[in-house]
Short mmCIF file of C-alpha atoms in Angstrom, two decimals:
data_model
loop_
_atom_site.label_atom_id
_atom_site.label_comp_id
_atom_site.label_asym_id
_atom_site.label_seq_id
_atom_site.Cartn_x
_atom_site.Cartn_y
_atom_site.Cartn_z
CA UNK A 1 -1.79 -2.76 3.76
CA UNK A 2 1.41 -4.14 6.18
CA UNK A 3 -0.36 -5.65 8.95
CA UNK A 4 1.42 -5.74 12.23
CA UNK A 5 -1.38 -6.44 14.67
CA UNK A 6 -1.23 -9.26 16.66
CA UNK A 7 -4.44 -10.62 18.25
CA UNK A 8 -3.92 -11.20 22.27
CA UNK A 9 -6.43 -14.44 22.53
CA UNK A 10 -8.71 -16.40 20.35
CA UNK A 11 -12.61 -16.41 21.14
CA UNK A 12 -13.59 -19.85 21.97
CA UNK A 13 -16.53 -20.26 20.14
CA UNK A 14 -13.82 -18.84 16.25
CA UNK A 15 -13.83 -21.22 13.61
CA UNK A 16 -9.77 -20.06 12.47
CA UNK A 17 -7.84 -20.08 15.55
CA UNK A 18 -4.19 -18.28 15.52
CA UNK A 19 -1.43 -20.03 16.42
CA UNK A 20 0.42 -19.92 19.55
CA UNK A 21 -2.35 -17.73 21.90
CA UNK A 22 -4.83 -18.64 24.19
CA UNK A 23 -8.56 -19.20 24.16
CA UNK A 24 -10.69 -17.41 25.98
CA UNK A 25 -14.73 -17.37 26.80
CA UNK A 26 -16.81 -15.63 24.91
CA UNK A 27 -19.77 -16.78 26.00
CA UNK A 28 -21.11 -13.45 26.96
CA UNK A 29 -20.68 -12.26 23.76
CA UNK A 30 -24.27 -12.39 21.80
CA UNK A 31 -22.43 -13.70 18.30
CA UNK A 32 -25.72 -16.06 17.64
CA UNK A 33 -27.54 -12.44 17.03
CA UNK A 34 -25.81 -11.30 14.23
CA UNK A 35 -22.50 -8.06 13.77
CA UNK A 36 -25.86 -5.21 14.83
CA UNK A 37 -25.34 -7.60 18.39
CA UNK A 38 -21.63 -7.01 18.85
CA UNK A 39 -21.83 -3.23 17.78
CA UNK A 40 -25.02 -2.85 20.15
CA UNK A 41 -22.40 -4.17 23.15
CA UNK A 42 -19.66 -1.33 23.29
CA UNK A 43 -21.53 1.22 21.15
CA UNK A 44 -22.84 4.42 23.31
CA UNK A 45 -22.52 1.88 26.35
CA UNK A 46 -20.30 4.16 28.81
CA UNK A 47 -17.67 5.99 28.96
CA UNK A 48 -14.40 3.42 27.52
CA UNK A 49 -17.11 1.66 25.49
CA UNK A 50 -17.37 1.33 21.48
CA UNK A 51 -19.14 -0.63 19.17
CA UNK A 52 -19.48 -0.86 15.41
CA UNK A 53 -20.66 -3.54 12.86
CA UNK A 54 -20.43 -3.23 9.05
CA UNK A 55 -22.20 -5.71 6.20
CA UNK A 56 -19.58 -6.76 3.66
CA UNK A 57 -22.12 -7.28 0.87
CA UNK A 58 -19.40 -7.54 -1.77
CA UNK A 59 -17.17 -10.20 -0.07
CA UNK A 60 -20.95 -11.87 1.94
CA UNK A 61 -20.81 -11.89 5.78
CA UNK A 62 -20.35 -8.74 8.12
CA UNK A 63 -17.56 -7.81 10.36
CA UNK A 64 -18.20 -6.19 13.92
CA UNK A 65 -16.29 -5.07 16.81
CA UNK A 66 -17.12 -4.75 20.79
CA UNK A 67 -14.77 -3.16 24.04
CA UNK A 68 -15.24 -5.65 25.90
CA UNK A 69 -17.32 -4.88 29.36
CA UNK A 70 -15.78 -5.37 31.84
CA UNK A 71 -12.02 -4.67 30.44
CA UNK A 72 -11.74 -1.60 28.33
CA UNK A 73 -8.28 -1.87 27.42
CA UNK A 74 -9.87 -4.45 25.32
CA UNK A 75 -11.86 -5.46 22.22
CA UNK A 76 -13.79 -8.48 20.67
CA UNK A 77 -13.41 -8.32 16.83
CA UNK A 78 -15.60 -10.52 15.05
CA UNK A 79 -15.19 -11.57 11.04
CA UNK A 80 -18.10 -13.36 9.95
CA UNK A 81 -18.82 -15.24 6.69
CA UNK A 82 -22.34 -17.57 5.88
CA UNK A 83 -20.03 -20.27 4.36
CA UNK A 84 -17.18 -19.75 5.61
CA UNK A 85 -17.53 -19.28 9.51
CA UNK A 86 -15.87 -16.72 11.89
CA UNK A 87 -12.91 -15.62 13.74
CA UNK A 88 -13.64 -14.04 17.23
CA UNK A 89 -10.35 -12.74 18.35
CA UNK A 90 -9.29 -10.54 21.09
CA UNK A 91 -6.82 -7.68 21.00
CA UNK A 92 -5.69 -4.14 22.08
CA UNK A 93 -8.52 -1.52 22.47
CA UNK A 94 -6.18 0.77 20.31
CA UNK A 95 -5.95 -1.39 17.64
CA UNK A 96 -9.78 -2.44 16.87
CA UNK A 97 -10.95 0.10 13.84
CA UNK A 98 -7.46 -0.61 11.62
CA UNK A 99 -8.38 -4.83 11.78
CA UNK A 100 -11.53 -3.49 11.02
CA UNK A 101 -10.48 -2.00 8.13
CA UNK A 102 -8.21 -4.81 7.45
CA UNK A 103 -11.11 -6.86 7.20
CA UNK A 104 -12.44 -5.32 4.59
CA UNK A 105 -13.04 -5.74 0.90
CA UNK A 106 -12.27 -9.40 1.07
CA UNK A 107 -10.00 -11.16 4.09
CA UNK A 108 -11.52 -13.46 5.74
CA UNK A 109 -8.12 -14.50 8.51
CA UNK A 110 -4.31 -13.69 8.82
CA UNK A 111 -1.53 -15.42 8.95
CA UNK A 112 2.33 -15.31 8.65
CA UNK A 113 2.02 -11.67 9.24
CA UNK A 114 -0.70 -10.61 7.02
CA UNK A 115 -1.11 -13.07 4.22
CA UNK A 116 -4.64 -13.62 3.44
CA UNK A 117 -7.55 -15.77 3.30
CA UNK A 118 -10.68 -14.98 1.15
CA UNK A 119 -12.06 -18.52 1.43
CA UNK A 120 -10.83 -19.73 -1.87
CA UNK A 121 -7.17 -18.37 -2.48
CA UNK A 122 -4.47 -17.35 -0.51
CA UNK A 123 -2.86 -13.81 -1.36
CA UNK A 124 0.15 -11.89 0.08
CA UNK A 125 0.12 -8.95 1.62
CA UNK A 126 -1.33 -5.74 -0.34
CA UNK A 127 1.81 -3.85 -0.59
CA UNK A 128 1.28 -2.24 -3.49
CA UNK A 129 -1.09 0.54 -4.58
CA UNK A 130 -2.91 0.31 -8.18
CA UNK A 131 -4.53 3.43 -8.80
CA UNK A 132 -6.27 2.76 -11.52
CA UNK A 133 -8.47 0.41 -9.28
CA UNK A 134 -8.08 2.42 -5.93
CA UNK A 135 -7.24 -0.50 -3.68
CA UNK A 136 -3.68 -2.34 -3.39
CA UNK A 137 -3.02 -5.35 -6.18
CA UNK A 138 -4.16 -8.50 -4.43
CA UNK A 139 -1.37 -11.66 -5.31
CA UNK A 140 -1.76 -14.83 -4.74
CA UNK A 141 0.58 -17.05 -2.96
CA UNK A 142 1.39 -19.54 -5.20
CA UNK A 143 1.10 -22.90 -4.52
CA UNK A 144 -0.69 -22.30 -0.98
CA UNK A 145 -2.77 -24.82 0.88
CA UNK A 146 -4.76 -24.13 4.35
CA UNK A 147 -3.87 -26.06 6.99
CA UNK A 148 -6.96 -26.69 9.33
CA UNK A 149 -7.55 -28.08 13.11
CA UNK A 150 -8.23 -31.34 11.44
CA UNK A 151 -4.69 -31.32 10.06
CA UNK A 152 -2.70 -30.53 13.66
CA UNK A 153 -4.93 -32.96 15.18
CA UNK A 154 -3.73 -36.55 15.75
CA UNK A 155 -3.94 -37.79 18.55
CA UNK A 156 -1.25 -36.90 20.33
CA UNK A 157 -2.76 -33.91 22.47
CA UNK A 158 -3.81 -33.37 25.58
CA UNK A 159 -6.81 -31.45 26.73
CA UNK A 160 -5.87 -31.59 30.18
CA UNK A 161 -2.63 -30.07 30.45
CA UNK A 162 -5.05 -26.78 28.62
CA UNK A 163 -7.12 -24.16 30.09
CA UNK A 164 -9.93 -21.61 28.90
CA UNK A 165 -9.31 -18.28 30.30
CA UNK A 166 -11.98 -15.26 30.97
CA UNK A 167 -11.24 -11.95 30.54
CA UNK A 168 -10.38 -10.62 33.83
CA UNK A 169 -7.25 -12.99 33.85
CA UNK A 170 -6.06 -11.88 30.38
CA UNK A 171 -2.15 -10.55 30.83
CA UNK A 172 -1.35 -8.15 28.23
CA UNK A 173 1.85 -8.93 27.94
CA UNK A 174 2.87 -12.34 28.86
CA UNK A 175 4.03 -15.28 26.10
CA UNK A 176 1.50 -17.77 24.54
CA UNK A 177 1.36 -21.17 25.62
CA UNK A 178 4.15 -23.89 24.96
CA UNK A 179 1.87 -26.27 24.58
CA UNK A 180 -0.61 -24.38 21.97
CA UNK A 181 -1.75 -28.10 21.02
CA UNK A 182 -3.03 -29.30 23.73
CA UNK A 183 -4.86 -25.54 24.08
CA UNK A 184 -6.38 -26.17 20.19
CA UNK A 185 -7.45 -29.93 21.23
CA UNK A 186 -8.95 -28.41 24.25
CA UNK A 187 -10.76 -25.85 21.87
CA UNK A 188 -12.18 -28.16 19.91
CA UNK A 189 -13.52 -30.86 22.88
CA UNK A 190 -15.52 -27.80 24.01
CA UNK A 191 -16.45 -25.66 20.60
CA UNK A 192 -17.02 -28.03 18.18
CA UNK A 193 -20.14 -29.31 19.24
CA UNK A 194 -22.37 -26.41 18.78
CA UNK A 195 -24.75 -26.15 16.25
CA UNK A 196 -23.47 -23.29 14.70
CA UNK A 197 -19.68 -24.34 14.65
CA UNK A 198 -17.58 -25.66 11.43
CA UNK A 199 -15.59 -29.38 11.01
CA UNK A 200 -12.90 -29.42 11.99
CA UNK A 201 -12.15 -30.18 8.41
CA UNK A 202 -13.16 -26.47 7.71
CA UNK A 203 -11.22 -24.51 10.35
CA UNK A 204 -8.47 -23.23 8.77
CA UNK A 205 -5.49 -22.61 11.62
CA UNK A 206 -2.51 -21.69 9.54
CA UNK A 207 -1.04 -20.98 5.75
CA UNK A 208 1.59 -23.60 4.07
CA UNK A 209 3.38 -23.26 1.22
CA UNK A 210 6.37 -22.99 -0.81
CA UNK A 211 7.74 -19.80 -0.06
CA UNK A 212 7.13 -19.47 3.17
CA UNK A 213 9.17 -22.68 3.65
CA UNK A 214 12.10 -22.35 6.84
CA UNK A 215 14.79 -21.96 4.43
CA UNK A 216 12.81 -19.98 1.66
CA UNK A 217 13.08 -16.97 4.47
CA UNK A 218 15.58 -13.77 4.05
CA UNK A 219 16.55 -11.68 6.69
CA UNK A 220 17.54 -8.51 7.75
CA UNK A 221 20.80 -8.25 4.94
CA UNK A 222 18.26 -9.45 1.84
CA UNK A 223 15.33 -7.40 2.39
CA UNK A 224 17.93 -3.89 2.93
CA UNK A 225 19.15 -5.63 -0.51
CA UNK A 226 15.73 -5.99 -2.19
CA UNK A 227 14.71 -2.83 -0.96
CA UNK A 228 18.20 -1.08 -2.37
CA UNK A 229 19.15 0.07 1.21
CA UNK A 230 21.60 -1.20 3.64
CA UNK A 231 20.72 -3.05 6.42
CA UNK A 232 21.20 -0.29 8.75
CA UNK A 233 18.85 1.99 7.62
CA UNK A 234 15.63 -0.90 7.06
CA UNK A 235 16.31 -1.89 10.66
CA UNK A 236 15.98 2.04 11.98
CA UNK A 237 12.55 2.02 9.48
CA UNK A 238 11.57 -0.97 11.34
CA UNK A 239 12.43 1.20 15.04
CA UNK A 240 10.83 3.45 13.77
CA UNK A 241 7.27 2.65 12.14
CA UNK A 242 8.53 3.87 9.00
CA UNK A 243 8.89 3.04 4.80
CA UNK A 244 5.53 0.49 5.31
CA UNK A 245 7.78 -1.90 5.73
CA UNK A 246 5.64 -5.04 6.01
CA UNK A 247 5.72 -7.16 9.24
CA UNK A 248 8.37 -10.28 8.80
CA UNK A 249 6.44 -13.93 8.36
CA UNK A 250 8.31 -15.37 10.95
CA UNK A 251 10.56 -14.73 14.21
CA UNK A 252 13.67 -16.88 14.38
CA UNK A 253 15.56 -17.05 17.30
CA UNK A 254 14.28 -13.21 17.75
CA UNK A 255 15.32 -11.97 14.52
CA UNK A 256 12.22 -10.84 11.50
CA UNK A 257 12.65 -13.19 8.72
CA UNK A 258 9.89 -12.19 5.16
CA UNK A 259 9.30 -14.61 2.46
CA UNK A 260 11.25 -13.17 -1.09
CA UNK A 261 7.97 -12.41 -2.33
CA UNK A 262 6.91 -9.92 0.20
CA UNK A 263 10.32 -8.09 0.21
CA UNK A 264 10.09 -8.02 -3.56
CA UNK A 265 6.87 -6.57 -3.77
CA UNK A 266 7.84 -4.39 -0.89
CA UNK A 267 11.26 -3.29 -3.20
CA UNK A 268 8.64 -2.96 -6.05
CA UNK A 269 6.32 -0.37 -3.90
CA UNK A 270 8.99 1.57 -2.97
CA UNK A 271 9.81 2.05 -6.76
CA UNK A 272 6.51 3.14 -7.57
CA UNK A 273 5.89 4.90 -4.27
CA UNK A 274 5.57 9.15 -4.84
CA UNK A 275 9.15 9.07 -3.67
CA UNK A 276 10.21 6.71 -6.12
CA UNK A 277 8.95 8.04 -9.24
CA UNK A 278 10.44 10.72 -8.81
CA UNK A 279 13.88 9.98 -8.04
CA UNK A 280 13.78 8.66 -11.77
CA UNK A 281 13.04 11.97 -13.21
CA UNK A 282 15.58 13.53 -10.83
CA UNK A 283 18.53 15.63 -11.42
CA UNK A 284 21.85 14.31 -10.55
CA UNK A 285 25.32 16.53 -8.72
CA UNK A 286 24.70 19.50 -6.92
CA UNK A 287 21.25 20.20 -7.21
CA UNK A 288 19.99 16.60 -7.19
CA UNK A 289 16.71 17.55 -5.39
CA UNK A 290 15.37 19.10 -8.55
CA UNK A 291 13.32 17.27 -10.77
CA UNK A 292 15.07 17.17 -14.84
CA UNK A 293 12.75 19.96 -15.57
CA UNK A 294 13.15 21.40 -12.65
CA UNK A 295 17.10 21.81 -13.18
CA UNK A 296 16.59 22.89 -16.87
CA UNK A 297 14.89 25.93 -15.78
CA UNK A 298 16.92 26.54 -13.03
CA UNK A 299 20.38 26.64 -15.78
CA UNK A 300 18.11 28.82 -17.83
CA UNK A 301 17.64 30.90 -15.57
CA UNK A 302 21.30 31.22 -13.97
CA UNK A 303 22.18 31.94 -17.37
CA UNK A 304 19.47 34.85 -18.20
CA UNK A 305 20.88 36.40 -14.66
CA UNK A 306 23.53 36.03 -14.79
CA UNK A 307 23.85 37.98 -18.14
CA UNK A 308 21.77 40.52 -16.41
CA UNK A 309 23.85 40.82 -13.49
CA UNK A 310 27.08 40.92 -15.28
CA UNK A 311 27.75 41.00 -18.99
CA UNK A 312 25.53 44.53 -18.73
CA UNK A 313 28.34 46.80 -18.96
CA UNK A 314 25.75 50.01 -17.17
CA UNK A 315 23.84 47.86 -14.81
CA UNK A 316 27.12 46.10 -13.92
CA UNK A 317 28.90 49.47 -12.56
CA UNK A 318 25.98 50.48 -9.92
CA UNK A 319 26.86 47.34 -7.82
CA UNK A 320 30.22 45.70 -8.62
CA UNK A 321 33.14 46.61 -6.15
CA UNK A 322 36.11 46.27 -6.59
CA UNK A 323 36.32 42.89 -4.03
CA UNK A 324 33.37 41.26 -6.66
CA UNK A 325 34.69 38.85 -9.23
CA UNK A 326 33.06 36.89 -12.45
CA UNK A 327 32.94 33.34 -10.03
CA UNK A 328 31.32 35.05 -7.24
CA UNK A 329 28.03 36.73 -9.32
CA UNK A 330 27.67 33.66 -11.45
CA UNK A 331 27.62 31.97 -7.34
CA UNK A 332 24.99 34.44 -6.92
CA UNK A 333 22.91 34.17 -10.20
CA UNK A 334 23.39 30.20 -9.60
CA UNK A 335 21.23 30.90 -5.92
CA UNK A 336 18.86 33.30 -7.85
CA UNK A 337 17.58 30.90 -10.54
CA UNK A 338 17.54 28.02 -8.42
CA UNK A 339 15.00 30.08 -6.49
CA UNK A 340 13.22 30.18 -9.32
CA UNK A 341 13.29 26.52 -9.93
CA UNK A 342 11.82 25.84 -6.49
CA UNK A 343 9.13 27.71 -7.17
CA UNK A 344 7.63 26.10 -10.19
CA UNK A 345 4.54 25.55 -7.98
CA UNK A 346 3.67 29.40 -8.25
CA UNK A 347 4.54 29.65 -11.24
CA UNK A 348 2.34 26.54 -12.87
CA UNK A 349 0.17 25.09 -9.90
CA UNK A 350 0.62 21.36 -10.13
CA UNK A 351 -3.21 20.48 -9.60
CA UNK A 352 -4.47 22.72 -11.90
CA UNK A 353 -2.52 20.94 -14.32
CA UNK A 354 -2.98 18.06 -13.43
CA UNK A 355 -6.76 18.62 -13.92
CA UNK A 356 -6.43 20.16 -17.16
CA UNK A 357 -3.94 17.39 -18.49
CA UNK A 358 -6.86 15.08 -17.57
CA UNK A 359 -9.73 16.30 -19.09
CA UNK A 360 -7.05 17.46 -22.60
CA UNK A 361 -6.03 13.46 -23.08
CA UNK A 362 -10.20 12.76 -22.58
CA UNK A 363 -11.48 15.19 -25.02
CA UNK A 364 -8.39 13.49 -27.48
CA UNK A 365 -9.12 10.42 -27.27
CA UNK A 366 -12.90 10.93 -27.38
CA UNK A 367 -13.12 11.92 -30.53
CA UNK A 368 -11.99 8.95 -32.10
CA UNK A 369 -13.21 6.48 -29.13
CA UNK A 370 -16.76 7.84 -28.65
CA UNK A 371 -19.12 5.60 -29.88
CA UNK A 372 -17.05 2.13 -30.06
CA UNK A 373 -16.72 -1.31 -28.88
CA UNK A 374 -14.34 -0.09 -25.23
CA UNK A 375 -13.13 -4.67 -25.44
CA UNK A 376 -12.62 -4.69 -29.04
CA UNK A 377 -10.26 -1.50 -28.89
CA UNK A 378 -5.76 -2.15 -28.93
CA UNK A 379 -3.30 -0.37 -27.47
CA UNK A 380 -2.36 0.97 -31.01
CA UNK A 381 -5.11 2.90 -31.67
CA UNK A 382 -4.98 5.46 -28.45
CA UNK A 383 -2.73 8.13 -29.68
CA UNK A 384 -2.31 11.73 -28.10
CA UNK A 385 -1.85 14.39 -30.70
CA UNK A 386 1.08 16.12 -30.60
CA UNK A 387 0.42 18.97 -27.82
CA UNK A 388 -1.54 17.11 -25.66
CA UNK A 389 1.14 14.45 -26.07
CA UNK A 390 3.85 17.16 -24.96
CA UNK A 391 1.71 18.35 -22.94
CA UNK A 392 1.67 14.97 -20.39
CA UNK A 393 5.28 14.81 -20.83
CA UNK A 394 6.22 18.60 -19.67
CA UNK A 395 3.93 17.41 -16.35
CA UNK A 396 5.95 14.65 -16.19
CA UNK A 397 8.86 15.88 -16.11
CA UNK A 398 8.43 18.76 -14.12
CA UNK A 399 6.10 17.13 -11.38
CA UNK A 400 6.90 13.26 -11.62
CA UNK A 401 4.52 12.48 -8.92
CA UNK A 402 1.60 14.66 -9.78
CA UNK A 403 1.61 13.65 -12.92
CA UNK A 404 2.08 9.75 -12.02
CA UNK A 405 -1.79 10.87 -9.94
CA UNK A 406 -2.80 11.95 -13.28
CA UNK A 407 -2.16 9.36 -15.27
CA UNK A 408 -3.68 6.68 -12.94
CA UNK A 409 -6.78 9.56 -12.78
CA UNK A 410 -7.34 9.42 -16.37
CA UNK A 411 -6.86 5.42 -17.15
CA UNK A 412 -9.75 5.25 -14.05
CA UNK A 413 -11.85 7.99 -16.13
CA UNK A 414 -11.01 5.76 -19.49
CA UNK A 415 -11.75 2.94 -18.33
CA UNK A 416 -15.12 4.37 -16.69
CA UNK A 417 -16.05 6.17 -20.18
CA UNK A 418 -15.55 3.20 -22.90
CA UNK A 419 -14.61 0.38 -21.03
CA UNK A 420 -11.19 0.22 -22.16
CA UNK A 421 -9.22 -1.55 -19.91
CA UNK A 422 -6.37 0.25 -17.86
CA UNK A 423 -3.89 -1.82 -19.66
CA UNK A 424 -4.34 -1.33 -22.92
CA UNK A 425 -5.13 2.61 -22.29
CA UNK A 426 -1.50 2.71 -20.92
CA UNK A 427 0.29 1.47 -23.69
CA UNK A 428 -1.44 3.76 -25.94
CA UNK A 429 -0.06 6.40 -23.47
CA UNK A 430 3.41 4.77 -23.73
CA UNK A 431 3.41 4.63 -27.18
CA UNK A 432 2.08 8.35 -27.29
CA UNK A 433 4.82 9.60 -24.80
CA UNK A 434 7.26 7.53 -26.45
CA UNK A 435 7.09 9.75 -29.82
CA UNK A 436 6.96 12.94 -28.38
CA UNK A 437 8.76 12.98 -24.58
CA UNK A 438 11.73 15.00 -24.33
CA UNK A 439 13.14 12.71 -21.66
CA UNK A 440 15.42 9.97 -22.49
CA UNK A 441 13.84 6.58 -24.00
CA UNK A 442 15.38 4.96 -20.66
CA UNK A 443 14.22 7.06 -18.19
CA UNK A 444 10.83 7.69 -19.83
CA UNK A 445 10.73 3.76 -20.19
CA UNK A 446 11.49 3.69 -15.92
CA UNK A 447 9.22 6.04 -14.74
CA UNK A 448 6.06 3.92 -17.07
CA UNK A 449 7.29 1.44 -15.80
CA UNK A 450 6.79 2.24 -12.29
CA UNK A 451 3.40 4.06 -13.12
CA UNK A 452 1.16 2.60 -15.68
CA UNK A 453 -0.77 -1.08 -14.91
CA UNK A 454 1.27 -3.88 -13.89
CA UNK A 455 0.53 -7.56 -15.58
CA UNK A 456 -0.60 -8.60 -12.60
CA UNK A 457 -2.94 -5.60 -11.76
CA UNK A 458 -6.58 -7.06 -11.78
CA UNK A 459 -5.71 -10.86 -11.18
#
């Protein structure tokens, strides 16, 4: 959930102003009539107009957006909560769906390059995907506190030096006002008298925590080092918007700066990605694009083809020319074997294996776990039979990324069927594989560390 969206302006009736951007008159929006009324402004209202509303039954409140009737290149986005008020933002129309999705399932507002607040706690940008819960892990920012409007309005500001814009006057490329504190004071003066407005002590403007202090932020070289890549590679990723590089927490003299925990989460997400787990079970040398299992198949077929093409005199006499030699034939055999190794999907389709292995594991465990209280089951009680463990091990060695998805699906089913927490079931799978895997211990450990739920999953 790397969040790069930059709003253009705050609505005047927002309760949580985003720092550094102007305030715009939003009096033409039916904010007090609810999300369905916001949606109705733009939905099917004409060419270039659109709106959407969704209730947030778990997190509370609703979220909605609508194209501005007079500026179809701009969209109003609203996140409303019955206790914590509302955020009203003016954004580029092409970003409306992204922000609407980001607000789902918890976040009420975003600050500092994706840090988000749920009304109680601050969390770092979601980056590490929990394949069991099928959502990003929620990792709290340590010692984080909300900076409110009351904290910032100390009496030194002058509302007279500020102004509220109308939508027609919004310049999408203009920088934010330098005297933003004066604009905040004018916002407080004009909007806080309304019946539904939150008191200034509850209007969240920013977040403060030790990891966001200026002397704790890291630049491109340190960020690249955490990710195990060069600084030039990271700059290329950023320029091309690749590798899910998180938004920076600050720009200092035009240079992107990140909090170290965000960088560490990004590095972890890279290690735990499909590419990362494939790299763990990857052969070295000339054929390093193959998994270890595929490399063993290549080696085996190389020998088979070599014997077939060279060591049988009758067959050799049919095709070998004087210009041919043993080294040339071995090269041909190696090419043939590599072709076979790259054709594993046709030898054993991974999608079919994924389903088969998952059902095998569930059936294997069901014989011992059926009828038991899952909360009382310990990791050491969960054991696979040798045959099932070796089949899972085969899948890991030959298709490490497919096995990653299989393990996530299986742990989710174990939790759903028997109430056994995914981390506990993961401990059992680890123990079974440690007994029956053909992988070296260090490779297996590194792979499972990247695939099984972390200690912070579900926290």
